[in-house]
Tab-separated table of C-alpha atoms in Angstrom:
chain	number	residue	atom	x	y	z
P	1	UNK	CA	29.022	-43.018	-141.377
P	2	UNK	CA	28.923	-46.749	-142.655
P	3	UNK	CA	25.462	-48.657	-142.915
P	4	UNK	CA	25.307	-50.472	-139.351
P	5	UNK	CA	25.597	-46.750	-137.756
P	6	UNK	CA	22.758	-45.355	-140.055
P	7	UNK	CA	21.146	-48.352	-139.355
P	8	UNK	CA	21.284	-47.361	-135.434
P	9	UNK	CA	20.513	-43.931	-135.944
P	10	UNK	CA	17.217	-44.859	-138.167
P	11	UNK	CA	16.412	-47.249	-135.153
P	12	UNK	CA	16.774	-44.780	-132.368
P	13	UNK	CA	14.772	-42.055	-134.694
P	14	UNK	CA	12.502	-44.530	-134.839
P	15	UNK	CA	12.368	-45.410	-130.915
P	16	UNK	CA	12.193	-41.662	-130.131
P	17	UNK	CA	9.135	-40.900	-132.417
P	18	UNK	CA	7.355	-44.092	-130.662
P	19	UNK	CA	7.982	-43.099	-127.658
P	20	UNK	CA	6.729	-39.305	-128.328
P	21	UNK	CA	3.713	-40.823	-130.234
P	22	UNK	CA	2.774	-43.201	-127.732
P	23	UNK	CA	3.331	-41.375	-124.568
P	24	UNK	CA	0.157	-38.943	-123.869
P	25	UNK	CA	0.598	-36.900	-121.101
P	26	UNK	CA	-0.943	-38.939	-117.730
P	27	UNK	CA	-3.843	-37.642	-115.782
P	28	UNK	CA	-2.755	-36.983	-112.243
P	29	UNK	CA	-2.102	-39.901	-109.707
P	30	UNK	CA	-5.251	-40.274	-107.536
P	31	UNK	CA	-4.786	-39.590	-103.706
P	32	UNK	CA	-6.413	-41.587	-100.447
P	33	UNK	CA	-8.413	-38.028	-98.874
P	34	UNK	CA	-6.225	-37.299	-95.584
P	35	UNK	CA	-8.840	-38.361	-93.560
P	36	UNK	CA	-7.956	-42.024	-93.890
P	37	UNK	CA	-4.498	-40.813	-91.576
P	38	UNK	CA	-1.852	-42.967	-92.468
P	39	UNK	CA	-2.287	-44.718	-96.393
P	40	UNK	CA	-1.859	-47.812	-96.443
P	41	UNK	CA	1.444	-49.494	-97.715
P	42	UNK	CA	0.111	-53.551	-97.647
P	43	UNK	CA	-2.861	-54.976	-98.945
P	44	UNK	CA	-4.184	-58.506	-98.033
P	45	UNK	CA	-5.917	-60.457	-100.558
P	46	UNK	CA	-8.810	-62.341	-99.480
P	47	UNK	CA	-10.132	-65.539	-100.898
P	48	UNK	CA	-12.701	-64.515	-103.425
P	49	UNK	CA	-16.413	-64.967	-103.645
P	50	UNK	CA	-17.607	-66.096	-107.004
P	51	UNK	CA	-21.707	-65.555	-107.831
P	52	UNK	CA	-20.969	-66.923	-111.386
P	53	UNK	CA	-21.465	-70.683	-112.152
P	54	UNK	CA	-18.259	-71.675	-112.978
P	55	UNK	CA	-17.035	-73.054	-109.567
P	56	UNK	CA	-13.641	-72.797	-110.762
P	57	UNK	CA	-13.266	-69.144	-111.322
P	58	UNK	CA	-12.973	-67.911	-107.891
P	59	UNK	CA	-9.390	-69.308	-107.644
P	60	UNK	CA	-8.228	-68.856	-111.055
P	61	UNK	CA	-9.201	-65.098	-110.597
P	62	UNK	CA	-7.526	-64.941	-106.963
P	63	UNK	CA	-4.030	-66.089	-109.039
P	64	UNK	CA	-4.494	-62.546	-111.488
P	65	UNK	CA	-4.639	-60.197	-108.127
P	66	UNK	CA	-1.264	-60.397	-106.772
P	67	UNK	CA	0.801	-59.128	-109.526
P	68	UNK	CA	-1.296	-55.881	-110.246
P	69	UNK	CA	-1.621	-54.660	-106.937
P	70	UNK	CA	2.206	-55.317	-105.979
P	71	UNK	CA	2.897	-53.080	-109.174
P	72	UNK	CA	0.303	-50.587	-108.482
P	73	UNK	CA	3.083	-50.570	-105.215
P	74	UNK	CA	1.631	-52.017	-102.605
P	75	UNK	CA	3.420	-54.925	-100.716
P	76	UNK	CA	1.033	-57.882	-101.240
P	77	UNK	CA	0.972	-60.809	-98.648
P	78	UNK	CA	1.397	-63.950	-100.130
P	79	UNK	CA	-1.764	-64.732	-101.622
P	80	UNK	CA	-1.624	-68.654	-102.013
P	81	UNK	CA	-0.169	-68.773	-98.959
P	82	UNK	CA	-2.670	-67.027	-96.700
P	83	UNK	CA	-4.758	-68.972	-98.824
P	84	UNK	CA	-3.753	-72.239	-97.358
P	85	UNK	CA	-3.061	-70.480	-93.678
P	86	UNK	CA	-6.769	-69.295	-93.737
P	87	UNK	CA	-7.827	-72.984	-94.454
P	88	UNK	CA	-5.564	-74.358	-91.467
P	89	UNK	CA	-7.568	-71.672	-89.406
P	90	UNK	CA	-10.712	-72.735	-90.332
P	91	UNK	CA	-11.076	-70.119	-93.061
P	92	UNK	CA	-11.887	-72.142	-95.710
P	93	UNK	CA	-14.791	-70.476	-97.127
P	94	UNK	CA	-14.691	-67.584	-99.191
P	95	UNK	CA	-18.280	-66.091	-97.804
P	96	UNK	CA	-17.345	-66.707	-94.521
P	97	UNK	CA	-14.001	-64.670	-94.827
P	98	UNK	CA	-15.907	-61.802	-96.671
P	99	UNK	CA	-18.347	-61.771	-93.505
P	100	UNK	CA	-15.779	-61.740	-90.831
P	101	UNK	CA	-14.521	-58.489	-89.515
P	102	UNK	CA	-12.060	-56.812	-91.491
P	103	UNK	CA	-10.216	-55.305	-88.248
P	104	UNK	CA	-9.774	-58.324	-87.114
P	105	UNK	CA	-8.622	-60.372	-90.619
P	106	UNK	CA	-6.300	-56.989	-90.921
P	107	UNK	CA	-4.931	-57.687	-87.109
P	108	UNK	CA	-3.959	-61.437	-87.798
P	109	UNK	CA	-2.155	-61.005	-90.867
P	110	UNK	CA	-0.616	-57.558	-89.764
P	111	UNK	CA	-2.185	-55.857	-93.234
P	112	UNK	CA	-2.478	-52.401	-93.388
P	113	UNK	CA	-5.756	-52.832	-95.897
P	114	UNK	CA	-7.750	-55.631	-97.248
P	115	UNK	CA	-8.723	-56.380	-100.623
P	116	UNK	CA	-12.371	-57.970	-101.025
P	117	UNK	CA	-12.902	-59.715	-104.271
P	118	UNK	CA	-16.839	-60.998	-105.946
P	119	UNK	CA	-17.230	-62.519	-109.453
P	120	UNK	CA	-20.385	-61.632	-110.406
P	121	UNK	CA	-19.807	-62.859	-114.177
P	122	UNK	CA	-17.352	-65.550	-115.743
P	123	UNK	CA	-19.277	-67.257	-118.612
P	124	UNK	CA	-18.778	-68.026	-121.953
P	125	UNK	CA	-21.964	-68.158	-124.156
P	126	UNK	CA	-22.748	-69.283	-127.538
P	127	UNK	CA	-24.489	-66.746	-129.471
P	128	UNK	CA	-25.477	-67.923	-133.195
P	129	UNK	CA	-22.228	-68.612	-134.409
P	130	UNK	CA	-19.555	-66.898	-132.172
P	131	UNK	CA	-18.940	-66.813	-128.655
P	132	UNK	CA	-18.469	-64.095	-126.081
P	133	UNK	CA	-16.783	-64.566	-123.094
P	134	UNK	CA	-17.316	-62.385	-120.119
P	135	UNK	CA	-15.980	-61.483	-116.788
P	136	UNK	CA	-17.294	-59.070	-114.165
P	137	UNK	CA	-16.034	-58.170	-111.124
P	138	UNK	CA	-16.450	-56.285	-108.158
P	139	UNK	CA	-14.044	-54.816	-105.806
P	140	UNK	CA	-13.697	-53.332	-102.298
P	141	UNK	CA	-10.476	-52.170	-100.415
P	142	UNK	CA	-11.721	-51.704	-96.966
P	143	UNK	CA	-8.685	-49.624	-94.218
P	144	UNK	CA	-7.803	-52.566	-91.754
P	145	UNK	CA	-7.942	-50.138	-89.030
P	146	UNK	CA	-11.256	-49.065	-89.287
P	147	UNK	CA	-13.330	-51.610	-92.020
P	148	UNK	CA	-14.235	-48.837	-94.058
P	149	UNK	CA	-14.177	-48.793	-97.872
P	150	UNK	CA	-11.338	-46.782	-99.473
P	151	UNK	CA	-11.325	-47.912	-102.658
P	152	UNK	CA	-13.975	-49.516	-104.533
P	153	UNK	CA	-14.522	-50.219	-108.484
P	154	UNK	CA	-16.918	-52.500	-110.771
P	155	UNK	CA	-15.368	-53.559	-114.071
P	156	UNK	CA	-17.210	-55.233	-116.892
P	157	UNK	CA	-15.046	-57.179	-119.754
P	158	UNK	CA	-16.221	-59.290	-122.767
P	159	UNK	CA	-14.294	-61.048	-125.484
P	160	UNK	CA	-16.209	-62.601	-128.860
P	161	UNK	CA	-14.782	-64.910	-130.900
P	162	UNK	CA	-16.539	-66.039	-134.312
P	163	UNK	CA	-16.511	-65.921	-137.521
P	164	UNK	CA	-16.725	-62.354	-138.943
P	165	UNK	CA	-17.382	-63.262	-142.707
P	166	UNK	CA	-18.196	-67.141	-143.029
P	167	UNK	CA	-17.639	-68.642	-146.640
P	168	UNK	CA	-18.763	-71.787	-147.145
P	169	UNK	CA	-22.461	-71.467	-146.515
P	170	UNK	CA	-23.874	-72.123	-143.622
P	171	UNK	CA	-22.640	-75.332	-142.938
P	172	UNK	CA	-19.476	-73.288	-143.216
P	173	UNK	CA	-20.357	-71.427	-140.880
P	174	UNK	CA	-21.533	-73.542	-138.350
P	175	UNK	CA	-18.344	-74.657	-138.656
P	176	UNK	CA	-16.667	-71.781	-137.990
P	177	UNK	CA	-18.780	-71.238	-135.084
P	178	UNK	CA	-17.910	-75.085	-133.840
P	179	UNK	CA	-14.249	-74.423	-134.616
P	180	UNK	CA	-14.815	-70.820	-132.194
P	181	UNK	CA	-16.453	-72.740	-129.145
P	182	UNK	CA	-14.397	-75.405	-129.360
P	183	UNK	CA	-11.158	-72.976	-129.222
P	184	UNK	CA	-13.133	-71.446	-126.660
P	185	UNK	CA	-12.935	-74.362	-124.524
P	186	UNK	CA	-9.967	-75.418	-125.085
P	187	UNK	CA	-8.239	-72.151	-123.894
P	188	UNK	CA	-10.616	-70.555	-122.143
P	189	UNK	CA	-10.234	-66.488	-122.145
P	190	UNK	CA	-11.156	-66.159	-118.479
P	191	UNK	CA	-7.676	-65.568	-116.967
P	192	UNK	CA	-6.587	-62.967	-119.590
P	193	UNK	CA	-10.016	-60.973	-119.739
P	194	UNK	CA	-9.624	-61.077	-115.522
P	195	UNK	CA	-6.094	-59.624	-116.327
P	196	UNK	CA	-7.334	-56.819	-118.403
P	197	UNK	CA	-10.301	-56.114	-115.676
P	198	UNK	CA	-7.613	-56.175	-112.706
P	199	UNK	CA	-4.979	-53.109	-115.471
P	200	UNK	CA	-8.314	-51.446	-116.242
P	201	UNK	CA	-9.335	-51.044	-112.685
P	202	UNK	CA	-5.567	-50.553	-111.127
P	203	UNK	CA	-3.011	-49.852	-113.048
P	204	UNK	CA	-4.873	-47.507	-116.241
P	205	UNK	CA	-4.946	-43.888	-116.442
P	206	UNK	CA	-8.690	-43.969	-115.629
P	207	UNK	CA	-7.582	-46.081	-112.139
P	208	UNK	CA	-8.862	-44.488	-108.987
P	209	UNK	CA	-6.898	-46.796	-106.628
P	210	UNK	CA	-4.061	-44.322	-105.297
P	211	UNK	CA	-0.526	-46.004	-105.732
P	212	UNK	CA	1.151	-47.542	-103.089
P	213	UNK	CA	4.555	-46.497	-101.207
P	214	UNK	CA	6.634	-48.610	-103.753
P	215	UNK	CA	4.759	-47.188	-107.104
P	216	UNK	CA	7.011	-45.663	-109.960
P	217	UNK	CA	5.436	-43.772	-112.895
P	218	UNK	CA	5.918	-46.395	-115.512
P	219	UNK	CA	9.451	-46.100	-117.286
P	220	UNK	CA	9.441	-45.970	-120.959
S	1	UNK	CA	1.150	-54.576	-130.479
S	2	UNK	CA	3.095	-51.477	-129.759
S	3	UNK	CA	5.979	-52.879	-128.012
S	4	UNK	CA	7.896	-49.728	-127.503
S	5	UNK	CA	5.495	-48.041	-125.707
S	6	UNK	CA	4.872	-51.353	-123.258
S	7	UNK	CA	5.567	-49.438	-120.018
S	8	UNK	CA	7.860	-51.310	-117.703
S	9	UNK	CA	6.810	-53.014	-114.585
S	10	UNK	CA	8.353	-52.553	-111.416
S	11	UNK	CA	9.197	-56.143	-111.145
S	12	UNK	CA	10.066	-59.662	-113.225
S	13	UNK	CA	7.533	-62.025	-112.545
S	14	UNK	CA	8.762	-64.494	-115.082
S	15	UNK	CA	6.255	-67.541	-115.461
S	16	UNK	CA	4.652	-67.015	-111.935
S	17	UNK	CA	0.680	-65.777	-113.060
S	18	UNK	CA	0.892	-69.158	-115.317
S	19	UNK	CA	2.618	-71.399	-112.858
S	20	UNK	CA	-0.075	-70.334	-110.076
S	21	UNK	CA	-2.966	-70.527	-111.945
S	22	UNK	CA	-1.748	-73.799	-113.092
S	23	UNK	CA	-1.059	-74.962	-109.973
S	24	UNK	CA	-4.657	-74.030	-108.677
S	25	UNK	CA	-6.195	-76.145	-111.213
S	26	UNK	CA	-3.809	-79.340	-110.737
S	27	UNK	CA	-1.500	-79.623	-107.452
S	28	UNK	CA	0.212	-81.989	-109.358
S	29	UNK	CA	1.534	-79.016	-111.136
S	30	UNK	CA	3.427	-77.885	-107.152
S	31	UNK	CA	7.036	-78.772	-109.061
S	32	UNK	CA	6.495	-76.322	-111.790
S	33	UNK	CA	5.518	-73.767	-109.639
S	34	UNK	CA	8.079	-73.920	-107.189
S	35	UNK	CA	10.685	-73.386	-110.065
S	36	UNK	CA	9.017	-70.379	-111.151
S	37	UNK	CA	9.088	-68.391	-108.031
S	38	UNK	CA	12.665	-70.167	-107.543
S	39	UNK	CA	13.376	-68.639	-111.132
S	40	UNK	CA	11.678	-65.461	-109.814
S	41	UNK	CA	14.400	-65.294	-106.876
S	42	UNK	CA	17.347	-66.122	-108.761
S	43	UNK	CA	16.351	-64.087	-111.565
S	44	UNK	CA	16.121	-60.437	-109.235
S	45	UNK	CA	19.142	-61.378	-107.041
S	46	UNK	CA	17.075	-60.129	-104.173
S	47	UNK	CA	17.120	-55.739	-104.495
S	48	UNK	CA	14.162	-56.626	-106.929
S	49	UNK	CA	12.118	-59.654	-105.545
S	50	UNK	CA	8.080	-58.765	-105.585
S	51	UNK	CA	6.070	-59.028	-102.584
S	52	UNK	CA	5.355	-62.573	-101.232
S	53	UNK	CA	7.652	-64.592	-103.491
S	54	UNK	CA	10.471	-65.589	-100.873
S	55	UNK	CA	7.254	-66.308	-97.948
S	56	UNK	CA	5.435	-68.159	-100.723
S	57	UNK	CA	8.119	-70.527	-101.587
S	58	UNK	CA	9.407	-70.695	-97.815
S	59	UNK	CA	5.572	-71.898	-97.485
S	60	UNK	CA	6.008	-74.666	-99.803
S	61	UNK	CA	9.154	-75.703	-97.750
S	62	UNK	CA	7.379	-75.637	-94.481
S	63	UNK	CA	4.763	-78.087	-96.083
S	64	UNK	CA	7.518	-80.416	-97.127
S	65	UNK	CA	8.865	-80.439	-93.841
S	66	UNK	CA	12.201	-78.769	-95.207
S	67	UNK	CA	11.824	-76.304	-91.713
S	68	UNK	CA	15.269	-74.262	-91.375
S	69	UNK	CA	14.847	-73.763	-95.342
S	70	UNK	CA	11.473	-72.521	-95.088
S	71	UNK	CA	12.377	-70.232	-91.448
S	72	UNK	CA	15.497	-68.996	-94.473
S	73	UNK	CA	12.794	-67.895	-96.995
S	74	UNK	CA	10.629	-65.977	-94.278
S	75	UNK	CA	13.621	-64.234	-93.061
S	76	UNK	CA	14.324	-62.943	-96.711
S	77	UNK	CA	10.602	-61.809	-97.059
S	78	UNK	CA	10.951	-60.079	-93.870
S	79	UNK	CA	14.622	-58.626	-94.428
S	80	UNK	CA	13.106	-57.161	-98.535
S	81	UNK	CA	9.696	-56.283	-97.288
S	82	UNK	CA	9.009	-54.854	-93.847
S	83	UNK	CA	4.963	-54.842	-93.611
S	84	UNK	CA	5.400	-59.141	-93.998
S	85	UNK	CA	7.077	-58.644	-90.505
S	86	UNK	CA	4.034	-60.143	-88.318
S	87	UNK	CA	2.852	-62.361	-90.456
S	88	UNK	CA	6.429	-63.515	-91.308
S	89	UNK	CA	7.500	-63.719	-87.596
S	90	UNK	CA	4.030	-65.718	-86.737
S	91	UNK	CA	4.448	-68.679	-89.658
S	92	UNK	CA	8.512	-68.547	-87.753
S	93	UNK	CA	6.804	-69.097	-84.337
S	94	UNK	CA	4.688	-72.295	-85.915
S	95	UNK	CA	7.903	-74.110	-87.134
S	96	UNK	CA	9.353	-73.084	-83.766
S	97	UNK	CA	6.847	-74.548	-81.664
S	98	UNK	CA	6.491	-77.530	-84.398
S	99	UNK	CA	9.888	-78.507	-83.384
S	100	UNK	CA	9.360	-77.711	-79.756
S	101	UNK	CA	6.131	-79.487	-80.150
S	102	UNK	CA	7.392	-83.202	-82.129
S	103	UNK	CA	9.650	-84.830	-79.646
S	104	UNK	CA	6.829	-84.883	-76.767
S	105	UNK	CA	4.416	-85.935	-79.366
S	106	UNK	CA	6.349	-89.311	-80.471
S	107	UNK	CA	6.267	-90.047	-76.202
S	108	UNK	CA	2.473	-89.218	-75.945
S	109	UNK	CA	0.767	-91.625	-78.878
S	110	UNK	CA	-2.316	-90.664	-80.557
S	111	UNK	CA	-5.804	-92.104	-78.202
S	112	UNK	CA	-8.484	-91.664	-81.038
C-alpha cells in the first residue's frame, strides 16, 4: 500500500466516523391527520404581511420561502411570479391578499394549499455596545379546499454582534461597538436569520410541517 | 462547520436566493437574475429543475415580449411539474389572447 492509498483510506475512515458521529437517529416524519383527505402536494406562497418597521422586509423575506418549502417537497408556484400576476389582478397589497378567501386564491392559482406569511419582528437594535438583530415570524398553511389551518408555527431568531472583550478602554470600545453597527448595516443579517427561521420551522428535526410528495430523507 | 454531515438538498439552486433577493431590492439587478435561474436550468438538465424556475424565467420572457419563448418555458414547468398545470395553461391563454388581441388593437386607437 503506497502513501496516496493510505492517504484515501485515512480519508474515508475519517468520512465514515463523521458521518456515524454526526448522524443521530431522526425523530419520525410528522403526518397531515387523515381527516384533511387528500395532502396536499403544492403550496402557494402569498405576498407577506410585515408588522415590523422595516418596509423592506416583507419582500426580502418572501425571496427565503421558496427554496425551503420546495425541499421540504412540495411543488412551489413561482413565487415572484404570482407576485407580479397578483399585482396585474389588482392584488397588490399584502393585507388585502391575507383577507381574501383562501378557497378562492387556492382556485385561481390551481394550489392545493396556501402558505400565509406575517413579520412580526425584523429590527436591528443597538444595545450598549453590540447589536442584536432579530426576526420573528409567523406562519399559517391553510388546505385550499377548505381554508382551514393545517400547519401553523411561530419562530423567534436573534443574532448579536459586539465586542465580547473590548481592549482599548472605552473609547475602544465604543469603537468596537461603531465598527459592529456599522457592519451591521452594511450587511444586514436579516435574510440569513429569516433563512435559519424558515430550516428551523420546515426542514429541522423539531419541524411539524409533514413533507411533501417529492421529500427525500436527506442523503448523507 | 461540519461539512460532512451538511445533508444534501433535493435540488441545485445555484445563486437563485441571492439573485432574487437582489433583484427585489434593485430591478436593475433583472439581468443577473435571469442568468441565475438560466444557470439553474442548464445546470439540472431538466430531471432535476426545482419548482417554478422554468415558469419564473418564461415570466420574465413574457414581460419582454419574447412570447413563443416564454409559452416554451411554461410548457417545461408544466411537462417537470404537474400541479403548475392551471396556472401554467392560464399565463399560456394570456399570450394567446395577447396575440389574438394586438392586431385589432393597432386598427382601434386608444380614445382617452
Amino acid at each position: 500500500m503506497n502513501a496516496t492509498q493510505w492517504v484515501r483510506l485515512i480519508g474515508i475512515g475519517l468520512l465514515a466516523a463523521g458521518l456515524a458521529a454526526c448522524a443521530p437517529k431522526p425523530p419520525p416524519l410528522p403526518t397531515y391527520p387523515a381527516s384533511i383527505g387528500a395532502p396536499p402536494r403544492s403550496i402557494l406562497v402569498i405576498p407577506v404581511v410585515n408588522t415590523s418597521t422595516e418596509v423592506e422586509a416583507a419582500d426580502a423575506f418572501l425571496a427565503t420561502l421558496a427554496v425551503p418549502l420546495a425541499e421540504r417537497g412540495y411543488y412551489v408556484f413561482p413565487t415572484t411570479m404570482v407576485k407580479r400576476v397578483m399585482e396585474d389582478d389588482g392584488l397588490g397589497d399584502a393585507d388585502m391578499v391575507h383577507a381574501a378567501d383562501t378557497k378562492r386564491l387556492a382556485e385561481i392559482f390551481g394550489a392545493d394549499a396556501v402558505l400565509y406569511a406575517k413579520i412580526t419582528d425584523w429590527n436591528s437594535r443597538y444595545i450598549v455596545l453590540a447589536v442584536s438583530t432579530s426576526v420573528a415570524i409567523q406562519y399559517d398553511l391553510r388546505l385550499g379546499s377548505t381554508g382551514h389551518t393545517i400547519w401553523q408555527e411561530n419562530t423567534h431568531f436573534t443574532h448579536t454582534v459586539g465586542p465580547q472583550n473590548s481592549g482599548g478602554g472605552i473609547i475602544g470600545a465604543l469603537v468596537a461597538g461603531a465598527v459592529a453597527a456599522a457592519i451591521e448595516r452594511a450587511a444586514p443579517a436579516y435574510v440569513p436569520l429569516a433563512s435559519m427561521a424558515n430550516a428551523q420551522a420546515m426542514l429541522s428535526h423539531q419541524s411539524k410541517l409533514p413533507p411533501g410528495p417529492y421529500y427525500k430523507a436527506p442523503q448523507q | 462547520m461540519l461539512a460532512g454531515c451538511a445533508p444534501k438538498g433535493l435540488y441545485n439552486w445555484g445563486s437563485y436566493s441571492q439573485a432574487t433577493n437582489k433583484y427585489y431590492r434593485d430591478p436593475a439587478q433583472q439581468a443577473a437574475y435571469r442568468e441565475a435561474l438560466q444557470g439553474v436550468i442548464a445546470e439540472e438538465q431538466g430531471q432535476r429543475v426545482p419548482p417554478g424556475i422554468y415558469a419564473e424565467l418564461g415570466y420574465l420572457e413574457m414581460a419582454a415580449g419574447n412570447t413563443a419563448e416564454a409559452k416554451r418555458l411554461f410548457l417545461a414547468e408544466k411537462a417537470r411539474w404537474p400541479e403548475s398545470g392551471p396556472f401554467m395553461d392560464r399565463m399560456i391563454r394570456k399570450i394567446d389572447d395577447g396575440a389574438a388581441a394586438a392586431p385589432s388593437a393597432k386598427t382601434a386607437p386608444a380614445t382617452s
